CSV table of C-alpha atoms in Angstrom, one decimal:
chain,number,residue,atom,x,y,z
A,1,MET,CA,80.2,14.1,38.5
A,2,SER,CA,79.3,16.6,41.2
A,3,ALA,CA,81.7,17.6,44.0
A,4,ASP,CA,79.5,16.0,46.7
A,5,LYS,CA,79.6,12.6,45.0
A,6,LEU,CA,83.3,12.9,44.6
A,7,LYS,CA,83.7,13.5,48.3
A,8,LEU,CA,81.5,10.5,49.0
A,9,LEU,CA,83.6,8.3,46.8
A,10,ARG,CA,86.8,9.5,48.6
A,11,ARG,CA,85.2,8.8,52.0
A,12,GLN,CA,84.2,5.3,51.0
A,13,ALA,CA,87.7,4.6,49.6
A,14,GLY,CA,89.2,5.7,53.0
A,15,VAL,CA,91.1,8.6,51.6
A,16,ALA,CA,91.3,11.9,53.5
A,17,PRO,CA,89.6,14.8,51.8
A,18,ALA,CA,91.7,17.1,49.7
A,19,PRO,CA,93.0,20.2,51.4
A,20,THR,CA,91.4,23.6,50.7
A,21,ALA,CA,93.1,26.2,48.6
A,22,SER,CA,93.8,28.5,51.6
A,23,ALA,CA,95.8,25.8,53.5
A,24,PRO,CA,99.6,26.2,53.0
A,25,ALA,CA,101.4,23.4,51.2
A,26,ALA,CA,104.0,23.0,53.8
A,27,THR,CA,101.5,21.9,56.5
A,28,GLN,CA,100.7,18.7,54.6
A,29,THR,CA,102.3,15.6,56.0
A,30,PRO,CA,103.1,12.5,54.2
A,31,ALA,CA,100.3,10.7,56.0
A,32,SER,CA,97.8,13.1,54.7
A,33,GLN,CA,98.8,12.6,51.1
A,34,PRO,CA,96.3,10.4,49.1
A,35,THR,CA,97.2,6.8,48.8
A,36,ARG,CA,98.5,6.1,45.3
A,37,GLY,CA,98.3,2.4,45.6
A,38,ILE,CA,94.8,1.0,45.8
A,39,ASP,CA,93.7,-2.6,45.6
A,40,ALA,CA,91.9,-4.0,42.5
A,41,GLU,CA,88.6,-4.7,44.3
A,42,ARG,CA,88.2,-1.1,45.5
A,43,LEU,CA,89.1,0.3,42.1
A,44,ARG,CA,86.5,-1.9,40.4
A,45,LEU,CA,83.9,-0.6,43.0
A,46,LEU,CA,84.8,3.0,42.3
A,47,ARG,CA,84.5,2.4,38.6
A,48,HIS,CA,81.2,0.6,39.0
A,49,GLN,CA,79.8,3.6,41.0
A,50,SER,CA,81.2,6.1,38.5
A,51,GLY,CA,79.4,4.2,35.6
A,52,GLN,CA,82.4,2.7,33.9
A,53,ALA,CA,82.9,-0.9,33.0
A,54,PRO,CA,85.2,-2.8,35.3
A,55,ASP,CA,88.5,-4.2,34.2
A,56,ALA,CA,88.8,-7.8,33.3
A,57,ALA,CA,90.6,-9.9,35.9
A,58,PRO,CA,93.9,-11.1,34.5
A,59,SER,CA,93.9,-14.3,36.6
A,60,ARG,CA,90.5,-15.5,35.3
A,61,PRO,CA,90.3,-17.3,32.0
A,62,ALA,CA,88.3,-15.6,29.2
A,63,LEU,CA,84.8,-17.0,29.0
A,64,HIS,CA,84.0,-15.5,25.6
A,65,ALA,CA,85.9,-15.4,22.5
A,66,ALA,CA,85.7,-11.7,22.1
A,67,ALA,CA,86.4,-10.0,25.5
A,68,PRO,CA,85.9,-6.2,25.9
A,69,ALA,CA,89.1,-4.1,25.7
A,70,PRO,CA,90.4,-3.3,29.2
A,71,ALA,CA,89.9,0.2,30.4
A,72,SER,CA,92.9,2.4,30.9
A,73,THR,CA,94.6,2.5,34.3
A,74,PRO,CA,95.5,5.7,36.1
A,75,PRO,CA,99.1,6.8,35.9
A,76,SER,CA,101.3,6.3,38.9
A,77,ASN,CA,102.0,10.0,39.4
A,78,GLU,CA,98.3,11.1,39.2
A,79,PRO,CA,95.7,10.8,42.0
A,80,VAL,CA,93.0,8.2,41.5
A,81,PHE,CA,90.1,10.6,41.9
A,82,ALA,CA,91.6,13.1,39.5
A,83,TRP,CA,91.8,10.4,36.9
A,84,ILE,CA,88.2,9.4,37.6
A,85,GLU,CA,87.0,12.9,37.2
A,86,ARG,CA,88.9,13.3,33.9
A,87,GLU,CA,87.6,10.1,32.5
A,88,VAL,CA,84.0,10.4,33.6
A,89,ARG,CA,83.1,14.1,33.6
A,90,HIS,CA,85.2,15.2,30.6
A,91,LYS,CA,84.5,12.3,28.4
A,92,PRO,CA,83.3,13.6,25.0
A,93,VAL,CA,79.7,12.9,24.0
A,94,PRO,CA,79.3,11.4,20.5
A,95,SER,CA,77.5,13.7,18.0
A,96,ALA,CA,75.2,12.9,15.1
A,97,THR,CA,78.2,12.9,12.7
A,98,ASP,CA,79.8,10.2,14.8
A,99,MET,CA,76.9,7.8,14.5
A,100,PRO,CA,77.4,4.9,12.1
A,101,PRO,CA,75.8,5.4,8.7
A,102,PRO,CA,72.7,3.4,7.7
A,103,ALA,CA,73.2,0.0,6.2
A,104,SER,CA,73.8,0.1,2.5
A,105,GLY,CA,74.8,-2.4,-0.1
A,106,PRO,CA,73.1,-5.3,-1.9
A,107,ALA,CA,71.6,-6.8,1.3
A,108,ALA,CA,69.9,-3.5,2.3
A,109,SER,CA,68.6,-2.9,-1.2
A,110,ALA,CA,67.2,-6.4,-1.4
A,111,ARG,CA,65.4,-6.0,2.0
A,112,ARG,CA,63.9,-2.7,0.8
A,113,ASP,CA,62.7,-4.4,-2.4
A,114,THR,CA,61.1,-7.2,-0.4
A,115,ASP,CA,59.2,-4.7,1.8
A,116,MET,CA,57.9,-2.8,-1.2
A,117,GLN,CA,56.7,-6.1,-2.8
A,118,ALA,CA,54.9,-7.1,0.4
A,119,LEU,CA,53.2,-3.6,0.5
A,120,ARG,CA,52.1,-3.9,-3.1
A,121,ARG,CA,50.6,-7.3,-2.5
A,122,LEU,CA,48.7,-6.0,0.5
A,123,ILE,CA,47.3,-3.1,-1.4
A,124,GLY,CA,46.4,-5.5,-4.3
A,125,LEU,CA,44.5,-7.8,-1.9
A,126,ARG,CA,42.5,-4.9,-0.5
A,127,GLU,CA,41.6,-3.6,-3.9
A,128,ARG,CA,40.3,-7.0,-5.0
A,129,ALA,CA,38.3,-7.4,-1.7
A,130,VAL,CA,36.5,-4.1,-2.1
A,131,PRO,CA,36.0,-3.4,-5.8
A,132,ALA,CA,35.5,0.3,-6.7
A,133,VAL,CA,32.0,1.0,-8.0
A,134,PRO,CA,32.1,3.3,-11.0
A,135,ALA,CA,30.1,6.4,-10.6
A,136,PRO,CA,27.2,6.8,-13.1
A,137,VAL,CA,28.0,9.1,-16.0
A,138,ARG,CA,25.6,12.0,-16.1
A,139,ARG,CA,25.6,13.9,-19.3
A,140,ALA,CA,24.8,17.6,-19.4
A,141,GLY,CA,21.3,18.1,-20.7
A,142,ALA,CA,20.3,14.5,-20.3
A,143,ARG,CA,17.3,15.3,-18.1
A,144,ASP,CA,13.9,14.8,-19.8
A,145,ARG,CA,11.7,17.7,-18.7
A,146,HIS,CA,9.2,17.5,-21.5
A,147,LEU,CA,5.6,17.8,-20.5
A,148,PRO,CA,2.8,16.8,-22.9
A,149,GLY,CA,0.0,19.0,-24.0
A,150,GLU,CA,-0.1,22.7,-24.7
A,151,GLU,CA,1.1,25.6,-22.4
A,152,ILE,CA,-2.0,27.8,-22.4
A,153,ALA,CA,-0.6,30.1,-19.7
A,154,PRO,CA,2.8,30.7,-18.2
A,155,GLY,CA,3.5,27.4,-16.3
A,156,LEU,CA,0.1,25.9,-17.0
A,157,HIS,CA,-0.2,22.9,-19.4
A,158,LEU,CA,-3.5,21.6,-20.9
A,159,VAL,CA,-3.5,17.9,-21.9
A,160,GLU,CA,-6.5,16.7,-24.0
A,161,ALA,CA,-7.6,13.3,-25.1
A,162,PHE,CA,-10.7,11.8,-26.7
A,163,LEU,CA,-12.1,8.2,-26.4
A,164,PRO,CA,-14.8,7.5,-29.0
A,165,GLN,CA,-17.7,5.7,-27.4
A,166,ALA,CA,-21.5,5.8,-27.4
A,167,ILE,CA,-23.1,8.4,-25.3
A,168,PRO,CA,-26.1,7.2,-23.2
A,169,VAL,CA,-29.3,8.4,-24.8
A,170,GLN,CA,-31.6,8.4,-21.8
A,171,PRO,CA,-31.0,10.4,-18.6
A,172,LEU,CA,-29.2,8.4,-16.0
A,173,SER,CA,-31.2,7.5,-12.9
A,174,LEU,CA,-29.6,8.4,-9.6
A,175,ALA,CA,-31.5,5.8,-7.7
A,176,PHE,CA,-28.3,4.0,-6.8
A,177,ALA,CA,-27.4,7.1,-4.8
A,178,ARG,CA,-30.8,7.0,-3.1
A,179,ARG,CA,-32.1,9.9,-5.2
A,180,GLU,CA,-35.3,10.1,-7.1
A,181,ASP,CA,-34.1,12.3,-9.9
A,182,ALA,CA,-32.0,11.7,-13.1
A,183,VAL,CA,-29.2,13.5,-14.8
A,184,ALA,CA,-28.5,14.1,-18.5
A,185,PRO,CA,-25.2,12.4,-19.6
A,186,GLN,CA,-23.9,15.6,-21.2
A,187,ASP,CA,-24.3,17.5,-17.9
A,188,LEU,CA,-22.0,15.2,-15.9
A,189,LEU,CA,-18.4,16.3,-15.2
A,190,PHE,CA,-16.2,13.6,-13.7
A,191,PHE,CA,-13.2,15.2,-11.9
A,192,ASP,CA,-10.3,14.2,-9.8
A,193,THR,CA,-7.3,16.2,-8.4
A,194,GLU,CA,-3.7,15.4,-7.6
A,195,THR,CA,-2.5,17.3,-4.6
A,196,THR,CA,0.7,18.0,-2.6
A,197,GLY,CA,-0.6,16.0,0.4
A,198,LEU,CA,-3.6,14.5,2.2
A,199,ALA,CA,-3.6,16.8,5.2
A,200,GLY,CA,-5.8,19.5,3.6
A,201,GLY,CA,-5.9,23.0,4.9
A,202,THR,CA,-4.2,26.1,3.5
A,203,GLY,CA,-0.8,24.4,3.0
A,204,THR,CA,-2.1,21.8,0.6
A,205,ARG,CA,-2.8,22.7,-3.0
A,206,ALA,CA,-3.9,20.9,-6.1
A,207,PHE,CA,-1.3,20.9,-8.8
A,208,MET,CA,-3.4,18.9,-11.3
A,209,ILE,CA,-7.1,18.8,-12.1
A,210,GLY,CA,-8.5,16.1,-14.4
A,211,ALA,CA,-12.0,16.2,-15.9
A,212,ALA,CA,-14.0,14.0,-18.2
A,213,ASP,CA,-17.4,14.5,-19.9
A,214,TRP,CA,-19.4,13.0,-22.7
A,215,HIS,CA,-19.0,15.2,-25.7
A,216,ARG,CA,-19.8,15.1,-29.4
A,217,HIS,CA,-16.6,15.9,-31.3
A,218,ALA,CA,-16.9,17.6,-34.7
A,219,VAL,CA,-14.4,15.1,-36.3
A,220,HIS,CA,-14.4,12.0,-34.1
A,221,GLY,CA,-18.1,11.9,-33.2
A,222,PRO,CA,-19.5,11.0,-29.8
A,223,GLY,CA,-17.1,10.0,-27.0
A,224,LEU,CA,-15.6,10.8,-23.7
A,225,ARG,CA,-13.5,13.9,-23.6
A,226,ILE,CA,-10.6,14.1,-21.1
A,227,ARG,CA,-9.0,17.4,-20.2
A,228,GLN,CA,-6.2,17.8,-17.6
A,229,LEU,CA,-4.6,20.9,-16.2
A,230,LEU,CA,-1.1,20.7,-14.9
A,231,MET,CA,0.8,23.4,-13.0
A,232,ALA,CA,4.6,23.5,-13.9
A,233,THR,CA,5.2,26.4,-11.6
A,234,MET,CA,3.7,27.7,-8.4
A,235,ALA,CA,2.6,30.9,-10.1
A,236,ALA,CA,0.2,29.0,-12.4
A,237,GLU,CA,-2.4,28.3,-9.8
A,238,ALA,CA,-4.5,31.3,-10.5
A,239,ALA,CA,-4.6,30.5,-14.3
A,240,MET,CA,-5.5,26.9,-13.5
A,241,LEU,CA,-8.5,27.9,-11.3
A,242,ASP,CA,-9.8,30.3,-13.9
A,243,THR,CA,-9.5,27.7,-16.6
A,244,PHE,CA,-11.4,25.1,-14.5
A,245,ARG,CA,-14.1,27.6,-13.8
A,246,GLY,CA,-14.6,28.0,-17.5
A,247,TRP,CA,-15.5,24.3,-17.8
A,248,LEU,CA,-18.4,24.7,-15.4
A,249,SER,CA,-21.9,25.8,-16.1
A,250,PRO,CA,-24.9,26.3,-13.8
A,251,GLY,CA,-26.3,23.0,-15.0
A,252,THR,CA,-23.1,21.0,-14.4
A,253,VAL,CA,-23.4,18.0,-12.1
A,254,LEU,CA,-20.1,17.1,-10.5
A,255,SER,CA,-19.1,13.4,-10.0
A,256,SER,CA,-16.1,12.1,-8.1
A,257,TYR,CA,-14.9,9.4,-5.9
A,258,ASN,CA,-14.7,10.8,-2.3
A,259,GLY,CA,-14.6,14.3,-3.9
A,260,ARG,CA,-17.4,15.6,-1.8
A,261,CYS,CA,-15.2,15.2,1.3
A,262,TYR,CA,-11.8,16.0,-0.1
A,263,ASP,CA,-11.4,17.3,-3.7
A,264,ALA,CA,-14.2,19.8,-3.7
A,265,PRO,CA,-13.4,21.4,-0.2
A,266,LEU,CA,-9.8,21.7,-1.3
A,267,LEU,CA,-10.6,23.5,-4.5
A,268,LYS,CA,-13.0,25.8,-2.6
A,269,THR,CA,-10.2,26.7,-0.2
A,270,ARG,CA,-7.8,27.5,-3.1
A,271,TYR,CA,-10.5,29.7,-4.7
A,272,ARG,CA,-10.9,31.6,-1.5
A,273,LEU,CA,-7.2,32.0,-0.9
A,274,SER,CA,-6.7,33.4,-4.4
A,275,ARG,CA,-9.6,35.9,-3.8
A,276,ARG,CA,-11.8,34.4,-6.4
A,277,GLY,CA,-15.5,33.4,-6.2
A,278,ASP,CA,-16.3,29.8,-5.4
A,279,PRO,CA,-18.0,28.1,-8.4
A,280,LEU,CA,-18.4,24.7,-6.8
A,281,SER,CA,-20.7,25.3,-3.9
A,282,ALA,CA,-23.7,26.1,-6.1
A,283,LEU,CA,-23.4,22.9,-8.2
A,284,ASP,CA,-24.9,19.5,-7.7
A,285,HIS,CA,-22.4,16.7,-6.7
A,286,VAL,CA,-22.8,13.0,-7.0
A,287,ASP,CA,-20.1,11.1,-5.0
A,288,LEU,CA,-19.7,7.5,-6.2
A,289,LEU,CA,-17.8,6.3,-3.1
A,290,PHE,CA,-20.8,6.0,-0.8
A,291,PRO,CA,-23.2,4.0,-3.1
A,292,THR,CA,-20.2,1.8,-4.1
A,293,ARG,CA,-19.6,1.0,-0.4
A,294,ARG,CA,-23.2,0.2,0.3
A,295,ARG,CA,-23.4,-2.2,-2.6
A,296,TYR,CA,-20.0,-3.9,-2.5
A,297,ARG,CA,-19.0,-3.7,1.2
A,298,GLY,CA,-17.7,-7.1,2.3
A,299,THR,CA,-17.4,-8.4,-1.2
A,300,TRP,CA,-13.7,-7.4,-1.6
A,301,GLU,CA,-11.0,-6.5,0.8
A,302,ASN,CA,-11.8,-2.7,0.5
A,303,CYS,CA,-13.6,-0.3,-1.7
A,304,ARG,CA,-10.6,1.7,-3.0
A,305,LEU,CA,-10.9,2.9,-6.6
A,306,ALA,CA,-8.0,0.6,-7.7
A,307,THR,CA,-9.8,-2.4,-6.1
A,308,ILE,CA,-13.1,-1.5,-7.8
A,309,GLU,CA,-11.3,-1.2,-11.2
A,310,ARG,CA,-9.7,-4.6,-10.8
A,311,GLN,CA,-12.6,-6.5,-9.4
A,312,LEU,CA,-15.7,-4.9,-10.9
A,313,LEU,CA,-14.6,-3.2,-14.1
A,314,ARG,CA,-11.8,-5.6,-14.9
A,315,ILE,CA,-9.3,-2.8,-15.6
A,316,VAL,CA,-5.6,-3.6,-15.0
A,317,ARG,CA,-3.2,-0.7,-14.9
A,318,GLU,CA,0.3,-1.1,-16.3
A,319,ASP,CA,3.2,0.9,-15.0
A,320,ASP,CA,0.9,2.9,-12.7
A,321,LEU,CA,2.4,5.3,-10.3
A,322,PRO,CA,0.5,5.2,-7.0
A,323,GLY,CA,-1.3,8.4,-6.0
A,324,SER,CA,0.8,8.6,-2.8
A,325,GLN,CA,3.9,9.2,-4.9
A,326,ALA,CA,2.4,12.0,-6.9
A,327,PRO,CA,3.4,14.9,-4.6
A,328,ALA,CA,7.1,13.7,-4.7
A,329,ALA,CA,7.0,13.5,-8.5
A,330,TRP,CA,5.7,17.1,-8.8
A,331,LEU,CA,8.2,18.5,-6.2
A,332,HIS,CA,11.0,16.7,-8.0
A,333,TYR,CA,10.1,18.4,-11.2
A,334,LEU,CA,9.8,21.8,-9.5
A,335,ARG,CA,13.3,21.4,-8.1
A,336,GLY,CA,14.8,20.8,-11.5
A,337,GLY,CA,14.4,17.1,-11.9
A,338,ASP,CA,13.1,15.2,-14.9
A,339,ALA,CA,9.4,14.8,-15.9
A,340,VAL,CA,9.3,11.0,-16.2
A,341,ASP,CA,7.3,10.4,-13.0
A,342,LEU,CA,5.2,13.5,-13.6
A,343,ARG,CA,4.0,12.1,-16.9
A,344,ARG,CA,3.1,8.9,-15.0
A,345,VAL,CA,1.0,11.0,-12.7
A,346,LEU,CA,-0.8,12.4,-15.7
A,347,ALA,CA,-1.5,8.9,-16.9
A,348,HIS,CA,-2.8,7.9,-13.4
A,349,ASN,CA,-5.1,10.9,-13.3
A,350,HIS,CA,-6.3,10.2,-16.8
A,351,GLN,CA,-7.3,6.7,-15.9
A,352,ASP,CA,-9.1,7.9,-12.7
A,353,VAL,CA,-11.6,10.1,-14.5
A,354,VAL,CA,-12.2,7.4,-17.2
A,355,THR,CA,-12.9,4.9,-14.5
A,356,LEU,CA,-15.4,7.3,-12.9
A,357,ALA,CA,-17.5,7.4,-16.1
A,358,GLN,CA,-17.5,3.6,-16.4
A,359,LEU,CA,-18.3,3.2,-12.7
A,360,MET,CA,-21.3,5.5,-13.0
A,361,LEU,CA,-22.7,3.5,-15.9
A,362,ARG,CA,-22.1,0.2,-14.0
A,363,LEU,CA,-23.9,1.5,-10.9
A,364,VAL,CA,-26.9,2.6,-12.9
A,365,GLU,CA,-27.1,-0.8,-14.6
A,366,ALA,CA,-26.8,-2.7,-11.3
A,367,GLU,CA,-29.5,-0.6,-9.7
A,368,GLU,CA,-31.8,-1.1,-12.7
A,369,ALA,CA,-31.2,-4.8,-12.7
A,370,GLU,CA,-31.9,-5.1,-9.0
A,371,ARG,CA,-35.2,-3.1,-9.4
A,372,SER,CA,-36.2,-5.3,-12.3
A,373,SER,CA,-35.6,-8.5,-10.4
A,374,VAL,CA,-37.6,-7.2,-7.4
A,375,CYS,CA,-40.5,-6.4,-9.7
A,376,VAL,CA,-40.5,-9.9,-11.3
A,377,ASP,CA,-40.4,-11.6,-7.9
A,378,THR,CA,-43.2,-9.5,-6.4
A,379,PRO,CA,-46.6,-11.2,-7.0
A,380,GLU,CA,-49.4,-9.3,-8.6
């Protein structure tokens, strides 16, 4: 307790302030001595202000069974305020070693066991509510990166197939394409490309070229020969372009489905960017998309090649990978992925060029049937 507060308590109690150390002891009179006797009410007030519990009144009956122990009273030969200062200011503060030890014994142990059991039950409920999904086991070397065909150059694969069938004997009339000439079946080369996108330009390249032509095999006889070039690396583009150039001759007639507007310009761009001569510009090109649209527009929902296959040629593809997913399949392989989808792209391209040969024959037959019917209906 500070000296100022002690003076205030003395003033409230009606006691004269203590003499200073410089005043002689003989000058003190009996009246100036502090009053040793003080009533109980004022003593309780002083104790209340000093922060101590008041004494229990002896005249009142005990209201509780266990009453607090009465505080000690100041001795008769000691001033009241000296006793207050000694009791309040110099009271020892309990340390950490004086604190009561934690509860122990069978009751505390049982309470801890109960808490642990409740925690385990809570964890068990959460584990059952959110079951852990086991991660798929990936074995080293489990990726299937096998590509069919023969690697004829670093990173370039050639896939060949042969479908035995009769080769048309007569030249095929191009009247269905509004042309007056005809073409020999062996001069036709049906081709289709798989590219990295549909935007075109210098950033788009063809990673696969498929071609089909009627050919007389030495062992299998006449039929349709299918050849496909597949790039397994970016560096194989030059070899692919050179190989495709070797399949062409001055008398080759190209045939495609929208290839005049997309496939042929894209290949011409790749030839120029690789500083090679363009072998396509000098060749004749029969695009089957435009005569198909003129003949079957409004008959089906659209004139896409897949629709023409299903509705006109009655060809149903199984496990076919859409052409829009071909770029992703090739890029996945280049980045170290498997070749499962890339083989499906090969199958998709294979069926495209086979469909082109069948569509050409169907358009020639339809045009001839229409002209025959017109000649029969015309009066002589």
